[in-house]
Amino acid sequence: MIKLDEITHIYFLGIGGIGMSALARYFHSSGFEVSGYDKTETKLTRSLMSEGIEIEFKENLKKVEDFDRDTTLICYTPAIPKAHSELLFFQVENYNLVKRAELLGFLSAGKNCLAVAGTHGKTTTSSILAYLLSHTEEGCSAFLGGIASNFNSNLLITESENVVVEADEFDRSFLHLHPNYAILTSTDADHLDIYGDEDTIQKGFQEFVDRIPENGILIAHESCSVSHPRKVSYGPAPQNDYVLEKTWVENESYYASFSGRIQFQKIKLGLAGQHNALNALAAISLCNEMRLNISDLSQHLSGFKGIKRRFETHIKREDLVYVDDYAHHPSEIKYAISSLRELYPDRKLTVAFQPHLFSRTRDFELEFAKELSKADEIFLLDIYPAREEPIEGINSMALLEKIQTTAKHLTSKKDLAIDLKSSNPELIATLGAGDIDTCIDPIIEIFTQ
């Protein structure tokens, strides 16, 4: 049981993770002594350090042995290896040890918890929801899974009783939450290394939905087969409670029309792509079910600037457009490529993709190949292992062989910018959830020098 009134210091194992960093920022701003460990220095860890949070990048038993057991809380992410020396020390010495999801559940309990779950789209949808609620008298706090450009942070702190949280299905983390309202964007198969098979994933999402009280509300995409007494559906199909009728591009801006329980014939959106129109519809639908003034709120959708690494445009010129996206699942790659084709139909599309996890690459190899084949040219990086050990026969070369695009190449992070430059691209997309983001600055530099 977490007793924060007895805690003065919180140590985060894996503090550089997007969810962990939001918690670290929250407790740091609340007056706790906050420090942490992460394997790699990144823009995010440098940002945390600039805010006054001390971070170590090497396992340092000598330092953590000095932590007071009674006044220190250890928060860790499942991405930390079980054999990590500091984690083992805290376990053996019986420190107060909690998972990130437990701590988030503790903070949101007793609040009006608005949880956004789903295999895809939860970061964008939760960020849109938080952005819309920030324009109401009630407002909200938010713990987000990405750096929202409107807030320039993954954390929003207010005195509001509303708290928006991203409900992560990985490691069944979302089962620590107590949502009053929830959005479910998708229940596609993923994280098979955790769940084993698709049926178990579906059961996991139903367990999450079962945590919503009977007087709560579930906003669910039409593809989600979960059940709840107050389930409200959204999607393109006309029988839904909230309907995305159509989307279109006008003067390089993106528009949508919504019908059903709301009627908007032309709404300008801040993000392109049908999937983002659906994310916006889910957020505005929940606001409507909360009896908020959506006529006013809908006007703010065009002001949503997106999330870092979610369809983020870095170069936009007559001769070149460069977009970076976190897409790491076949469905997400499908959405990213279709959105690029919709916005820039006449440009040659060059995609650089870094597969994320050996197990995900193995489980969806044919699906990855199918979606990547829709690009005109492909550059594949090595698989980003994250928490995994290599799996025999699963590598980028094997995936490359299955891609049908004629112009396809293996490359490295070091060579990617040069290789892209030599291909004379018109439209570039870098995709992946690993560390392909470290290539962004070199790509920008080589095309702007």
PDB file of C-alpha atoms in Angstrom, residues 314-315 317 322 417 421 439-449:
ATOM      1  CA  HIS A 314       9.957  18.737 -39.702  1.00  0.00           C
ATOM      2  CA  ILE A 315      10.478  20.001 -43.264  1.00  0.00           C
ATOM      3  CA  ARG A 317       9.075  22.908 -48.806  1.00  0.00           C
ATOM      4  CA  TYR A 322       9.733  15.287 -44.056  1.00  0.00           C
ATOM      5  CA  ALA A 417      20.614  10.697 -43.522  1.00  0.00           C
ATOM      6  CA  LYS A 421      19.947  12.363 -49.449  1.00  0.00           C
ATOM      7  CA  CYS A 439      18.140  10.407 -36.779  1.00  0.00           C
ATOM      8  CA  ILE A 440      15.754  13.366 -36.995  1.00  0.00           C
ATOM      9  CA  ASP A 441      18.305  16.125 -36.450  1.00  0.00           C
ATOM     10  CA  PRO A 442      20.888  14.651 -38.850  1.00  0.00           C
ATOM     11  CA  ILE A 443      18.186  14.313 -41.530  1.00  0.00           C
ATOM     12  CA  ILE A 444      17.051  17.895 -41.035  1.00  0.00           C
ATOM     13  CA  GLU A 445      20.641  19.104 -41.116  1.00  0.00           C
ATOM     14  CA  ILE A 446      21.627  17.299 -44.318  1.00  0.00           C
ATOM     15  CA  PHE A 447      18.569  18.607 -46.182  1.00  0.00           C
ATOM     16  CA  THR A 448      18.807  22.190 -44.932  1.00  0.00           C
ATOM     17  CA  GLN A 449      22.534  22.867 -45.121  1.00  0.00           C
TER      18      GLN A 449
END
